[in-house]
PDB file of C-alpha atoms in Angstrom:
ATOM      1  CA  MET A   1      57.372  61.278 104.053  1.00 54.00           C
ATOM      2  CA  SER A   2      59.341  58.689 106.139  1.00 56.00           C
ATOM      3  CA  ARG A   3      61.131  59.296 109.531  1.00 54.00           C
ATOM      4  CA  LYS A   4      64.298  58.831 107.500  1.00 52.00           C
ATOM      5  CA  GLU A   5      63.341  61.761 104.893  1.00 49.00           C
ATOM      6  CA  LYS A   6      62.004  64.139 107.681  1.00 46.00           C
ATOM      7  CA  LYS A   7      65.205  63.644 109.751  1.00 45.00           C
ATOM      8  CA  HIS A   8      67.369  64.356 106.487  1.00 48.00           C
ATOM      9  CA  SER A   9      65.006  67.310 105.822  1.00 53.00           C
ATOM     10  CA  LEU A  10      65.586  68.652 109.389  1.00 44.00           C
ATOM     11  CA  LEU A  11      69.376  68.278 109.230  1.00 47.00           C
ATOM     12  CA  LYS A  12      69.451  70.055 105.642  1.00 49.00           C
ATOM     13  CA  THR A  13      67.283  73.006 107.063  1.00 46.00           C
ATOM     14  CA  VAL A  14      69.533  73.173 110.304  1.00 44.00           C
ATOM     15  CA  ALA A  15      72.695  73.251 107.810  1.00 48.00           C
ATOM     16  CA  VAL A  16      71.456  75.754 105.666  1.00 44.00           C
ATOM     17  CA  THR A  17      70.476  78.007 108.640  1.00 50.00           C
ATOM     18  CA  ALA A  18      73.734  77.665 110.215  1.00 50.00           C
ATOM     19  CA  ALA A  19      75.619  78.511 107.129  1.00 53.00           C
ATOM     20  CA  ALA A  20      73.636  81.377 106.437  1.00 56.00           C
ATOM     21  CA  GLY A  21      73.999  82.567 110.227  1.00 56.00           C
ATOM     22  CA  ALA A  22      77.602  82.156 109.884  1.00 62.00           C
ATOM     23  CA  ALA A  23      77.883  84.009 106.667  1.00 69.00           C
ATOM     24  CA  ALA A  24      75.806  86.774 108.182  1.00 76.00           C
ATOM     25  CA  TYR A  25      78.090  86.979 111.391  1.00 83.00           C
ATOM     26  CA  GLY A  26      81.119  87.010 109.028  1.00 84.00           C
ATOM     27  CA  GLY A  27      79.875  89.719 106.986  1.00 85.00           C
ATOM     28  CA  VAL A  28      78.976  92.078 109.806  1.00 88.00           C
ATOM     29  CA  SER A  29      82.191  91.415 111.527  1.00 91.00           C
ATOM     30  CA  TYR A  30      84.126  92.070 108.382  1.00 92.00           C
ATOM     31  CA  TYR A  31      81.843  95.349 107.914  1.00 90.00           C
ATOM     32  CA  ILE A  32      82.731  96.631 111.252  1.00 91.00           C
ATOM     33  CA  PHE A  33      86.689  95.861 110.971  1.00 93.00           C
ATOM     34  CA  ARG A  34      86.672  97.732 107.682  1.00 92.00           C
ATOM     35  CA  GLU A  35      84.810 100.730 108.967  1.00 90.00           C
ATOM     36  CA  THR A  36      86.913 100.760 111.950  1.00 91.00           C
ATOM     37  CA  PHE A  37      90.490  99.627 110.840  1.00 94.00           C
ATOM     38  CA  ASP A  38      90.849  99.943 106.972  1.00 93.00           C
ATOM     39  CA  THR A  39      91.473 103.556 106.058  1.00 90.00           C
ATOM     40  CA  GLU A  40      91.237 102.857 102.365  1.00 87.00           C
ATOM     41  CA  SER A  41      87.668 101.320 102.489  1.00 83.00           C
ATOM     42  CA  SER A  42      85.840 102.812 105.472  1.00 76.00           C
ATOM     43  CA  SER A  43      83.152 105.175 104.696  1.00 73.00           C
ATOM     44  CA  TYR A  44      82.979 106.366 108.079  1.00 64.00           C
ATOM     45  CA  TYR A  45      86.855 107.408 107.939  1.00 59.00           C
ATOM     46  CA  ALA A  46      86.098 109.278 104.814  1.00 55.00           C
ATOM     47  CA  ARG A  47      83.197 111.133 106.334  1.00 52.00           C
ATOM     48  CA  ILE A  48      85.143 112.355 109.387  1.00 53.00           C
ATOM     49  CA  PRO A  49      85.184 116.254 108.938  1.00 52.00           C
ATOM     50  CA  TRP A  50      88.946 117.852 108.841  1.00 53.00           C
ATOM     51  CA  ASP A  51      88.235 120.990 110.665  1.00 56.00           C
ATOM     52  CA  ARG A  52      90.421 123.818 110.445  1.00 64.00           C
ATOM     53  CA  SER A  53      92.006 125.058 113.910  1.00 75.00           C
ATOM     54  CA  PRO A  54      90.704 128.335 114.635  1.00 82.00           C
ATOM     55  CA  ASN A  55      94.309 129.039 115.430  1.00 86.00           C
ATOM     56  CA  GLN A  56      95.215 128.196 111.654  1.00 89.00           C
ATOM     57  CA  GLU A  57      96.511 131.427 110.820  1.00 91.00           C
ATOM     58  CA  ARG A  58      98.762 131.924 113.846  1.00 94.00           C
ATOM     59  CA  ASN A  59      99.908 128.117 113.255  1.00 93.00           C
ATOM     60  CA  ASP A  60     100.675 128.822 109.796  1.00 93.00           C
ATOM     61  CA  GLN A  61     102.876 131.924 110.505  1.00 95.00           C
ATOM     62  CA  TRP A  62     104.796 129.981 113.415  1.00 96.00           C
ATOM     63  CA  PHE A  63     105.226 126.805 111.099  1.00 95.00           C
ATOM     64  CA  ALA A  64     106.678 128.923 108.205  1.00 96.00           C
ATOM     65  CA  SER A  65     109.383 130.680 110.746  1.00 96.00           C
ATOM     66  CA  SER A  66     110.351 127.486 112.526  1.00 97.00           C
ATOM     67  CA  VAL A  67     113.410 125.172 112.054  1.00 97.00           C
ATOM     68  CA  ARG A  68     112.160 122.254 110.677  1.00 96.00           C
ATOM     69  CA  ASP A  69     112.909 118.793 109.122  1.00 96.00           C
ATOM     70  CA  GLU A  70     111.232 116.088 107.465  1.00 97.00           C
ATOM     71  CA  ASP A  71     112.294 112.643 108.823  1.00 98.00           C
ATOM     72  CA  TYR A  72     111.844 109.070 107.301  1.00 98.00           C
ATOM     73  CA  ILE A  73     112.233 105.611 108.936  1.00 98.00           C
ATOM     74  CA  GLU A  74     111.138 102.059 107.833  1.00 98.00           C
ATOM     75  CA  SER A  75     108.814 100.305 110.225  1.00 97.00           C
ATOM     76  CA  PHE A  76     109.211  96.777 111.568  1.00 95.00           C
ATOM     77  CA  ASP A  77     106.887  95.467 108.580  1.00 94.00           C
ATOM     78  CA  GLY A  78     108.391  97.280 105.941  1.00 96.00           C
ATOM     79  CA  LEU A  79     106.378 100.622 105.843  1.00 97.00           C
ATOM     80  CA  LYS A  80     108.032 103.910 104.891  1.00 98.00           C
ATOM     81  CA  LEU A  81     106.993 106.287 107.970  1.00 98.00           C
ATOM     82  CA  HIS A  82     107.219 110.114 108.260  1.00 98.00           C
ATOM     83  CA  ALA A  83     107.735 112.346 111.095  1.00 98.00           C
ATOM     84  CA  LEU A  84     108.173 116.298 111.500  1.00 97.00           C
ATOM     85  CA  ARG A  85     110.832 117.545 113.876  1.00 98.00           C
ATOM     86  CA  ILE A  86     110.936 121.169 114.954  1.00 98.00           C
ATOM     87  CA  THR A  87     113.771 122.311 116.625  1.00 97.00           C
ATOM     88  CA  ASN A  88     113.242 126.025 117.593  1.00 97.00           C
ATOM     89  CA  HIS A  89     115.072 125.497 120.874  1.00 97.00           C
ATOM     90  CA  PRO A  90     118.886 124.220 120.047  1.00 93.00           C
ATOM     91  CA  GLU A  91     120.130 125.568 123.561  1.00 92.00           C
ATOM     92  CA  HIS A  92     118.881 122.263 125.058  1.00 92.00           C
ATOM     93  CA  HIS A  93     118.232 118.579 124.077  1.00 95.00           C
ATOM     94  CA  LYS A  94     114.667 118.444 125.373  1.00 98.00           C
ATOM     95  CA  TYR A  95     111.801 117.279 122.962  1.00 98.00           C
ATOM     96  CA  VAL A  96     108.018 116.348 123.399  1.00 98.00           C
ATOM     97  CA  MET A  97     107.065 113.576 120.920  1.00 98.00           C
ATOM     98  CA  VAL A  98     103.497 114.126 120.114  1.00 98.00           C
ATOM     99  CA  ILE A  99     101.323 111.173 118.932  1.00 98.00           C
ATOM    100  CA  HIS A 100      98.139 112.184 117.131  1.00 96.00           C
ATOM    101  CA  GLY A 101      94.845 110.263 117.447  1.00 92.00           C
ATOM    102  CA  TYR A 102      92.384 108.577 114.820  1.00 90.00           C
ATOM    103  CA  HIS A 103      92.112 109.991 111.502  1.00 84.00           C
ATOM    104  CA  SER A 104      94.354 112.842 112.173  1.00 90.00           C
ATOM    105  CA  SER A 105      98.131 113.312 111.385  1.00 92.00           C
ATOM    106  CA  ALA A 106     101.056 115.448 112.514  1.00 94.00           C
ATOM    107  CA  SER A 107     100.093 118.594 110.457  1.00 91.00           C
ATOM    108  CA  GLY A 108      96.750 117.998 112.354  1.00 91.00           C
ATOM    109  CA  MET A 109      98.322 118.474 115.660  1.00 94.00           C
ATOM    110  CA  MET A 110      99.664 122.154 115.185  1.00 95.00           C
ATOM    111  CA  ASP A 111      97.821 123.318 118.075  1.00 95.00           C
ATOM    112  CA  TYR A 112      99.866 121.068 120.266  1.00 96.00           C
ATOM    113  CA  LEU A 113     103.098 121.582 118.713  1.00 97.00           C
ATOM    114  CA  TYR A 114     102.814 125.308 119.003  1.00 97.00           C
ATOM    115  CA  ARG A 115     101.743 124.899 122.490  1.00 96.00           C
ATOM    116  CA  PHE A 116     104.864 122.992 123.497  1.00 97.00           C
ATOM    117  CA  ASP A 117     107.193 125.256 121.471  1.00 97.00           C
ATOM    118  CA  GLN A 118     105.807 127.912 123.385  1.00 96.00           C
ATOM    119  CA  MET A 119     106.698 126.281 126.554  1.00 96.00           C
ATOM    120  CA  GLY A 120     110.378 125.837 125.544  1.00 96.00           C
ATOM    121  CA  TYR A 121     110.449 122.405 124.119  1.00 98.00           C
ATOM    122  CA  ASN A 122     111.709 121.093 120.560  1.00 98.00           C
ATOM    123  CA  VAL A 123     108.846 118.817 119.007  1.00 98.00           C
ATOM    124  CA  PHE A 124     108.967 115.451 117.177  1.00 98.00           C
ATOM    125  CA  ALA A 125     105.475 114.456 115.482  1.00 98.00           C
ATOM    126  CA  PRO A 126     105.487 111.288 113.606  1.00 98.00           C
ATOM    127  CA  ASP A 127     102.424 110.465 111.117  1.00 97.00           C
ATOM    128  CA  MET A 128     101.214 107.321 112.529  1.00 96.00           C
ATOM    129  CA  ARG A 129     100.974 104.376 110.027  1.00 96.00           C
ATOM    130  CA  ALA A 130      98.223 104.979 107.277  1.00 94.00           C
ATOM    131  CA  CYS A 131      98.082 108.621 108.018  1.00 93.00           C
ATOM    132  CA  GLY A 132      99.567 111.858 106.710  1.00 92.00           C
ATOM    133  CA  LEU A 133     102.709 111.021 104.693  1.00 95.00           C
ATOM    134  CA  SER A 134     103.362 107.698 106.420  1.00 96.00           C
ATOM    135  CA  GLN A 135     102.617 104.532 104.168  1.00 96.00           C
ATOM    136  CA  GLY A 136      99.964 102.063 105.308  1.00 95.00           C
ATOM    137  CA  ARG A 137      96.241 100.883 104.815  1.00 95.00           C
ATOM    138  CA  TYR A 138      95.328  99.763 108.144  1.00 95.00           C
ATOM    139  CA  THR A 139      95.310 101.815 111.608  1.00 94.00           C
ATOM    140  CA  GLY A 140      96.126  99.565 114.480  1.00 95.00           C
ATOM    141  CA  PHE A 141      94.654 101.848 117.359  1.00 95.00           C
ATOM    142  CA  GLY A 142      97.962 101.870 119.089  1.00 96.00           C
ATOM    143  CA  TRP A 143      99.424  98.283 119.169  1.00 97.00           C
ATOM    144  CA  PRO A 144     101.622  98.301 116.063  1.00 97.00           C
ATOM    145  CA  GLU A 145     102.315 101.874 116.325  1.00 98.00           C
ATOM    146  CA  HIS A 146     103.617 101.749 119.862  1.00 98.00           C
ATOM    147  CA  TYR A 147     106.378  99.479 117.913  1.00 97.00           C
ATOM    148  CA  ASP A 148     106.824 102.523 115.718  1.00 98.00           C
ATOM    149  CA  ILE A 149     107.209 105.283 118.524  1.00 98.00           C
ATOM    150  CA  ILE A 150     109.777 102.995 119.867  1.00 98.00           C
ATOM    151  CA  SER A 151     111.651 103.059 116.408  1.00 97.00           C
ATOM    152  CA  TRP A 152     111.462 106.855 116.402  1.00 98.00           C
ATOM    153  CA  MET A 153     112.774 107.235 119.748  1.00 97.00           C
ATOM    154  CA  ASN A 154     115.786 105.233 118.575  1.00 97.00           C
ATOM    155  CA  TYR A 155     116.031 107.374 115.601  1.00 98.00           C
ATOM    156  CA  LEU A 156     115.844 110.572 117.496  1.00 97.00           C
ATOM    157  CA  ILE A 157     118.307 109.421 120.030  1.00 97.00           C
ATOM    158  CA  ARG A 158     120.847 108.539 116.997  1.00 97.00           C
ATOM    159  CA  LEU A 159     120.324 112.169 116.046  1.00 96.00           C
ATOM    160  CA  ASP A 160     120.829 113.565 119.431  1.00 96.00           C
ATOM    161  CA  PRO A 161     122.188 111.222 122.035  1.00 96.00           C
ATOM    162  CA  GLU A 162     121.536 113.787 124.674  1.00 96.00           C
ATOM    163  CA  ALA A 163     118.037 113.889 123.701  1.00 97.00           C
ATOM    164  CA  GLU A 164     115.553 113.814 126.766  1.00 98.00           C
ATOM    165  CA  ILE A 165     112.210 112.602 125.363  1.00 98.00           C
ATOM    166  CA  ALA A 166     108.742 113.465 126.925  1.00 98.00           C
ATOM    167  CA  LEU A 167     106.004 111.358 125.262  1.00 98.00           C
ATOM    168  CA  PHE A 168     102.514 112.895 124.558  1.00 98.00           C
ATOM    169  CA  GLY A 169      99.467 110.995 122.952  1.00 97.00           C
ATOM    170  CA  VAL A 170      95.855 112.196 122.252  1.00 97.00           C
ATOM    171  CA  SER A 171      92.836 109.659 121.996  1.00 95.00           C
ATOM    172  CA  ALA A 172      94.202 106.569 120.043  1.00 95.00           C
ATOM    173  CA  GLY A 173      97.557 108.093 120.112  1.00 97.00           C
ATOM    174  CA  ALA A 174      97.202 108.054 124.007  1.00 98.00           C
ATOM    175  CA  ALA A 175      96.815 104.272 123.493  1.00 98.00           C
ATOM    176  CA  ALA A 176      99.806 103.917 121.578  1.00 98.00           C
ATOM    177  CA  VAL A 177     101.682 105.840 124.506  1.00 98.00           C
ATOM    178  CA  MET A 178     100.224 103.598 127.081  1.00 98.00           C
ATOM    179  CA  TYR A 179     101.293 100.537 125.189  1.00 98.00           C
ATOM    180  CA  THR A 180     104.609 102.014 124.818  1.00 98.00           C
ATOM    181  CA  VAL A 181     105.368 102.827 128.481  1.00 97.00           C
ATOM    182  CA  GLY A 182     105.006  98.906 129.297  1.00 96.00           C
ATOM    183  CA  ASP A 183     108.115  97.975 127.179  1.00 96.00           C
ATOM    184  CA  TYR A 184     111.758  98.770 127.736  1.00 93.00           C
ATOM    185  CA  LEU A 185     112.537 102.246 127.199  1.00 95.00           C
ATOM    186  CA  PRO A 186     115.745 104.076 126.825  1.00 95.00           C
ATOM    187  CA  ALA A 187     117.002 106.174 129.797  1.00 96.00           C
ATOM    188  CA  ASN A 188     116.286 109.377 127.553  1.00 97.00           C
ATOM    189  CA  VAL A 189     112.619 108.979 128.176  1.00 98.00           C
ATOM    190  CA  LYS A 190     111.840 111.076 131.008  1.00 98.00           C
ATOM    191  CA  LEU A 191     108.055 110.868 131.102  1.00 98.00           C
ATOM    192  CA  ALA A 192     104.741 110.248 129.209  1.00 98.00           C
ATOM    193  CA  VAL A 193     101.027 112.205 129.303  1.00 98.00           C
ATOM    194  CA  GLU A 194      97.926 110.542 128.035  1.00 98.00           C
ATOM    195  CA  ASP A 195      95.065 112.481 127.088  1.00 97.00           C
ATOM    196  CA  CYS A 196      91.577 110.960 126.759  1.00 96.00           C
ATOM    197  CA  GLY A 197      92.891 107.454 125.868  1.00 97.00           C
ATOM    198  CA  PHE A 198      91.040 104.250 126.278  1.00 97.00           C
ATOM    199  CA  SER A 199      91.452 101.319 128.425  1.00 97.00           C
ATOM    200  CA  ASP A 200      90.203  98.476 126.410  1.00 95.00           C
ATOM    201  CA  LEU A 201      89.741  98.833 122.286  1.00 95.00           C
ATOM    202  CA  ARG A 202      87.083  96.155 122.126  1.00 94.00           C
ATOM    203  CA  GLU A 203      84.673  97.950 124.716  1.00 94.00           C
ATOM    204  CA  ILE A 204      85.187 100.992 122.559  1.00 93.00           C
ATOM    205  CA  ILE A 205      84.375  99.578 119.269  1.00 93.00           C
ATOM    206  CA  ALA A 206      81.490  97.662 120.674  1.00 91.00           C
ATOM    207  CA  SER A 207      80.016 100.849 122.277  1.00 89.00           C
ATOM    208  CA  GLN A 208      80.340 102.511 118.783  1.00 86.00           C
ATOM    209  CA  VAL A 209      78.601  99.690 116.988  1.00 86.00           C
ATOM    210  CA  LYS A 210      75.756  99.911 119.649  1.00 83.00           C
ATOM    211  CA  LYS A 211      75.637 103.711 119.088  1.00 80.00           C
ATOM    212  CA  MET A 212      75.609 103.541 115.383  1.00 74.00           C
ATOM    213  CA  SER A 213      72.903 100.904 115.026  1.00 70.00           C
ATOM    214  CA  GLU A 214      70.116 100.273 117.669  1.00 68.00           C
ATOM    215  CA  TYR A 215      69.738  96.750 116.061  1.00 65.00           C
ATOM    216  CA  VAL A 216      73.193  95.528 116.364  1.00 68.00           C
ATOM    217  CA  PRO A 217      75.039  94.710 119.563  1.00 78.00           C
ATOM    218  CA  GLY A 218      78.743  95.249 119.090  1.00 79.00           C
ATOM    219  CA  GLU A 219      80.122  92.702 121.784  1.00 87.00           C
ATOM    220  CA  PRO A 220      78.941  89.445 120.098  1.00 88.00           C
ATOM    221  CA  PHE A 221      80.852  90.356 116.849  1.00 91.00           C
ATOM    222  CA  MET A 222      84.133  90.974 118.410  1.00 93.00           C
ATOM    223  CA  ARG A 223      85.743  87.745 117.976  1.00 94.00           C
ATOM    224  CA  GLY A 224      84.636  88.077 114.373  1.00 94.00           C
ATOM    225  CA  VAL A 225      86.325  91.621 114.217  1.00 95.00           C
ATOM    226  CA  ASP A 226      89.390  90.334 115.876  1.00 96.00           C
ATOM    227  CA  PHE A 227      89.817  87.434 113.525  1.00 95.00           C
ATOM    228  CA  CYS A 228      90.021  90.296 110.752  1.00 96.00           C
ATOM    229  CA  VAL A 229      92.338  92.181 112.742  1.00 96.00           C
ATOM    230  CA  SER A 230      94.574  89.177 113.307  1.00 96.00           C
ATOM    231  CA  GLN A 231      94.596  88.388 109.478  1.00 95.00           C
ATOM    232  CA  ALA A 232      95.330  92.191 108.570  1.00 96.00           C
ATOM    233  CA  LEU A 233      97.396  93.462 111.457  1.00 96.00           C
ATOM    234  CA  HIS A 234      98.728  90.264 112.872  1.00 95.00           C
ATOM    235  CA  TYR A 235      97.838  90.918 116.383  1.00 96.00           C
ATOM    236  CA  SER A 236      94.606  89.838 118.544  1.00 96.00           C
ATOM    237  CA  MET A 237      92.623  92.462 120.604  1.00 96.00           C
ATOM    238  CA  TYR A 238      92.397  89.649 123.215  1.00 95.00           C
ATOM    239  CA  ASP A 239      96.021  89.186 123.758  1.00 96.00           C
ATOM    240  CA  VAL A 240      97.309  92.891 123.990  1.00 96.00           C
ATOM    241  CA  SER A 241      96.151  94.947 127.059  1.00 96.00           C
ATOM    242  CA  ILE A 242      96.904  98.593 127.733  1.00 97.00           C
ATOM    243  CA  ARG A 243      96.428  97.848 131.653  1.00 97.00           C
ATOM    244  CA  ARG A 244      98.805  95.058 131.535  1.00 97.00           C
ATOM    245  CA  GLN A 245     101.403  97.207 129.863  1.00 98.00           C
ATOM    246  CA  LEU A 246     100.694 100.157 132.276  1.00 98.00           C
ATOM    247  CA  SER A 247     101.470  97.671 135.118  1.00 97.00           C
ATOM    248  CA  GLN A 248     105.025  97.530 133.898  1.00 97.00           C
ATOM    249  CA  ALA A 249     105.565 101.228 133.490  1.00 97.00           C
ATOM    250  CA  ARG A 250     108.545 102.722 134.964  1.00 96.00           C
ATOM    251  CA  ILE A 251     108.559 106.183 133.702  1.00 98.00           C
ATOM    252  CA  PRO A 252     106.295 109.169 135.478  1.00 98.00           C
ATOM    253  CA  MET A 253     102.807 109.146 133.823  1.00 98.00           C
ATOM    254  CA  LEU A 254     100.019 112.131 133.733  1.00 98.00           C
ATOM    255  CA  PHE A 255      96.438 110.952 132.687  1.00 98.00           C
ATOM    256  CA  VAL A 256      94.095 113.691 131.187  1.00 98.00           C
ATOM    257  CA  HIS A 257      90.630 112.962 130.522  1.00 98.00           C
ATOM    258  CA  GLY A 258      87.214 114.946 130.063  1.00 96.00           C
ATOM    259  CA  GLU A 259      84.660 114.235 132.562  1.00 96.00           C
ATOM    260  CA  ALA A 260      82.091 115.024 129.848  1.00 96.00           C
ATOM    261  CA  ASP A 261      83.543 112.718 127.229  1.00 95.00           C
ATOM    262  CA  THR A 262      81.051 110.524 125.450  1.00 92.00           C
ATOM    263  CA  LEU A 263      83.283 108.713 123.117  1.00 92.00           C
ATOM    264  CA  ILE A 264      85.515 107.497 125.634  1.00 95.00           C
ATOM    265  CA  PRO A 265      84.160 107.556 129.221  1.00 95.00           C
ATOM    266  CA  VAL A 266      86.053 109.007 132.039  1.00 97.00           C
ATOM    267  CA  SER A 267      85.733 105.576 133.888  1.00 96.00           C
ATOM    268  CA  MET A 268      88.443 104.394 131.507  1.00 97.00           C
ATOM    269  CA  ALA A 269      90.976 107.399 132.559  1.00 97.00           C
ATOM    270  CA  TYR A 270      90.445 105.941 136.101  1.00 97.00           C
ATOM    271  CA  GLU A 271      90.885 102.253 135.043  1.00 97.00           C
ATOM    272  CA  CYS A 272      94.280 103.470 133.212  1.00 98.00           C
ATOM    273  CA  TYR A 273      95.429 105.391 136.273  1.00 98.00           C
ATOM    274  CA  TYR A 274      95.054 102.769 138.736  1.00 98.00           C
ATOM    275  CA  ALA A 275      96.321 100.032 136.615  1.00 98.00           C
ATOM    276  CA  CYS A 276      99.692 102.090 136.461  1.00 98.00           C
ATOM    277  CA  GLU A 277     102.532 100.978 138.559  1.00 96.00           C
ATOM    278  CA  SER A 278     104.914 103.906 138.222  1.00 97.00           C
ATOM    279  CA  GLU A 279     104.777 107.567 139.763  1.00 97.00           C
ATOM    280  CA  LYS A 280     101.515 108.851 138.309  1.00 98.00           C
ATOM    281  CA  GLU A 281      98.786 112.021 138.356  1.00 98.00           C
ATOM    282  CA  ILE A 282      95.590 112.529 137.079  1.00 98.00           C
ATOM    283  CA  LEU A 283      93.918 115.490 135.809  1.00 97.00           C
ATOM    284  CA  VAL A 284      90.113 115.215 134.997  1.00 97.00           C
ATOM    285  CA  VAL A 285      88.340 118.605 133.323  1.00 96.00           C
ATOM    286  CA  GLU A 286      85.140 119.401 134.192  1.00 94.00           C
ATOM    287  CA  ASN A 287      82.476 119.862 131.178  1.00 94.00           C
ATOM    288  CA  ALA A 288      85.326 118.905 128.912  1.00 94.00           C
ATOM    289  CA  GLY A 289      84.437 116.426 125.863  1.00 94.00           C
ATOM    290  CA  HIS A 290      86.542 114.233 123.636  1.00 93.00           C
ATOM    291  CA  CYS A 291      89.801 115.898 122.981  1.00 92.00           C
ATOM    292  CA  GLU A 292      88.413 119.355 124.920  1.00 93.00           C
ATOM    293  CA  SER A 293      90.534 119.197 128.006  1.00 94.00           C
ATOM    294  CA  CYS A 294      93.421 121.240 126.248  1.00 93.00           C
ATOM    295  CA  GLN A 295      90.839 124.332 126.327  1.00 92.00           C
ATOM    296  CA  ALA A 296      90.662 124.364 130.180  1.00 93.00           C
ATOM    297  CA  GLU A 297      92.973 127.167 131.941  1.00 91.00           C
ATOM    298  CA  GLU A 298      94.400 124.253 134.059  1.00 94.00           C
ATOM    299  CA  TYR A 299      95.768 122.543 131.228  1.00 97.00           C
ATOM    300  CA  ASP A 300      98.873 124.179 130.286  1.00 95.00           C
ATOM    301  CA  ALA A 301      99.745 124.869 133.937  1.00 95.00           C
ATOM    302  CA  LYS A 302      99.322 121.022 134.750  1.00 97.00           C
ATOM    303  CA  LEU A 303     101.508 119.892 131.807  1.00 97.00           C
ATOM    304  CA  LYS A 304     104.052 122.174 132.712  1.00 96.00           C
ATOM    305  CA  GLU A 305     104.226 121.642 136.408  1.00 97.00           C
ATOM    306  CA  PHE A 306     104.349 117.938 135.648  1.00 98.00           C
ATOM    307  CA  PHE A 307     107.164 118.609 133.035  1.00 98.00           C
ATOM    308  CA  GLU A 308     109.194 120.475 135.312  1.00 96.00           C
ATOM    309  CA  LYS A 309     108.787 118.261 138.297  1.00 97.00           C
ATOM    310  CA  HIS A 310     110.313 115.428 136.636  1.00 96.00           C
ATOM    311  CA  GLY A 311     113.183 117.446 134.961  1.00 92.00           C
ATOM    312  CA  MET A 312     111.591 118.193 131.720  1.00 92.00           C
TER     313      MET A 312
END
């Protein structure tokens, strides 16, 4: 074989290898995106157990006797969104807007709705896009959802111009709340609480990929996943920042996290806390895992203290 033929053969091998590598990279990136963001195609999403609350009977009785309405709006990108509004306390205009986490819905937050109702608040619980009775295919882990939260705020204020609103979010819902507080908010919004939210979505996805597959590191694929996100959800994980949003916050914030959280490490709670530029407090619950802080005795007392301190 001549030198020219050898060179041509080498270039062909390199090209084929590069093409195969690019195809493999794209395939793995799309698989991660699909399993994480696409609620219709994700086998992981379908496997998540929908456990009944141990308080289900109590919640059902309370819900059946509550004054409730079903509300609908259209999102900025044309999705029909649903929310549950419970107004057992018409003597005042105080509302807690409860934002659920990944794979959940308004109906999956009944323990929290009951909790805030018993504290004396009206509650407003949206189904985030692609969840519950709201339309959509993709979960956005907080960024597109935070625009939906702002739309729901405006809707609630139109219903009740005297409304005083506290934001409360769990996990991915907590991320949505933290994105929200960095935008311009109506004066009706008095405070916000985030429970076990993350500070960086890419870190969480990459760490979960690494946990699920000992052979596939997550971080190298984040650019490929982000390309899929930009095509389907029209934002980039590299452009949006919870910490930047928190640096623009102007309402009081309470950060809550379980010290034993293995899904979202407690270090992220401190990152969010220190990034926040508004008045702030933090509660770290010992021996509590992800979404388990609410089981601690001090949880309700801290919420009530924080709400009352800021006029709610």
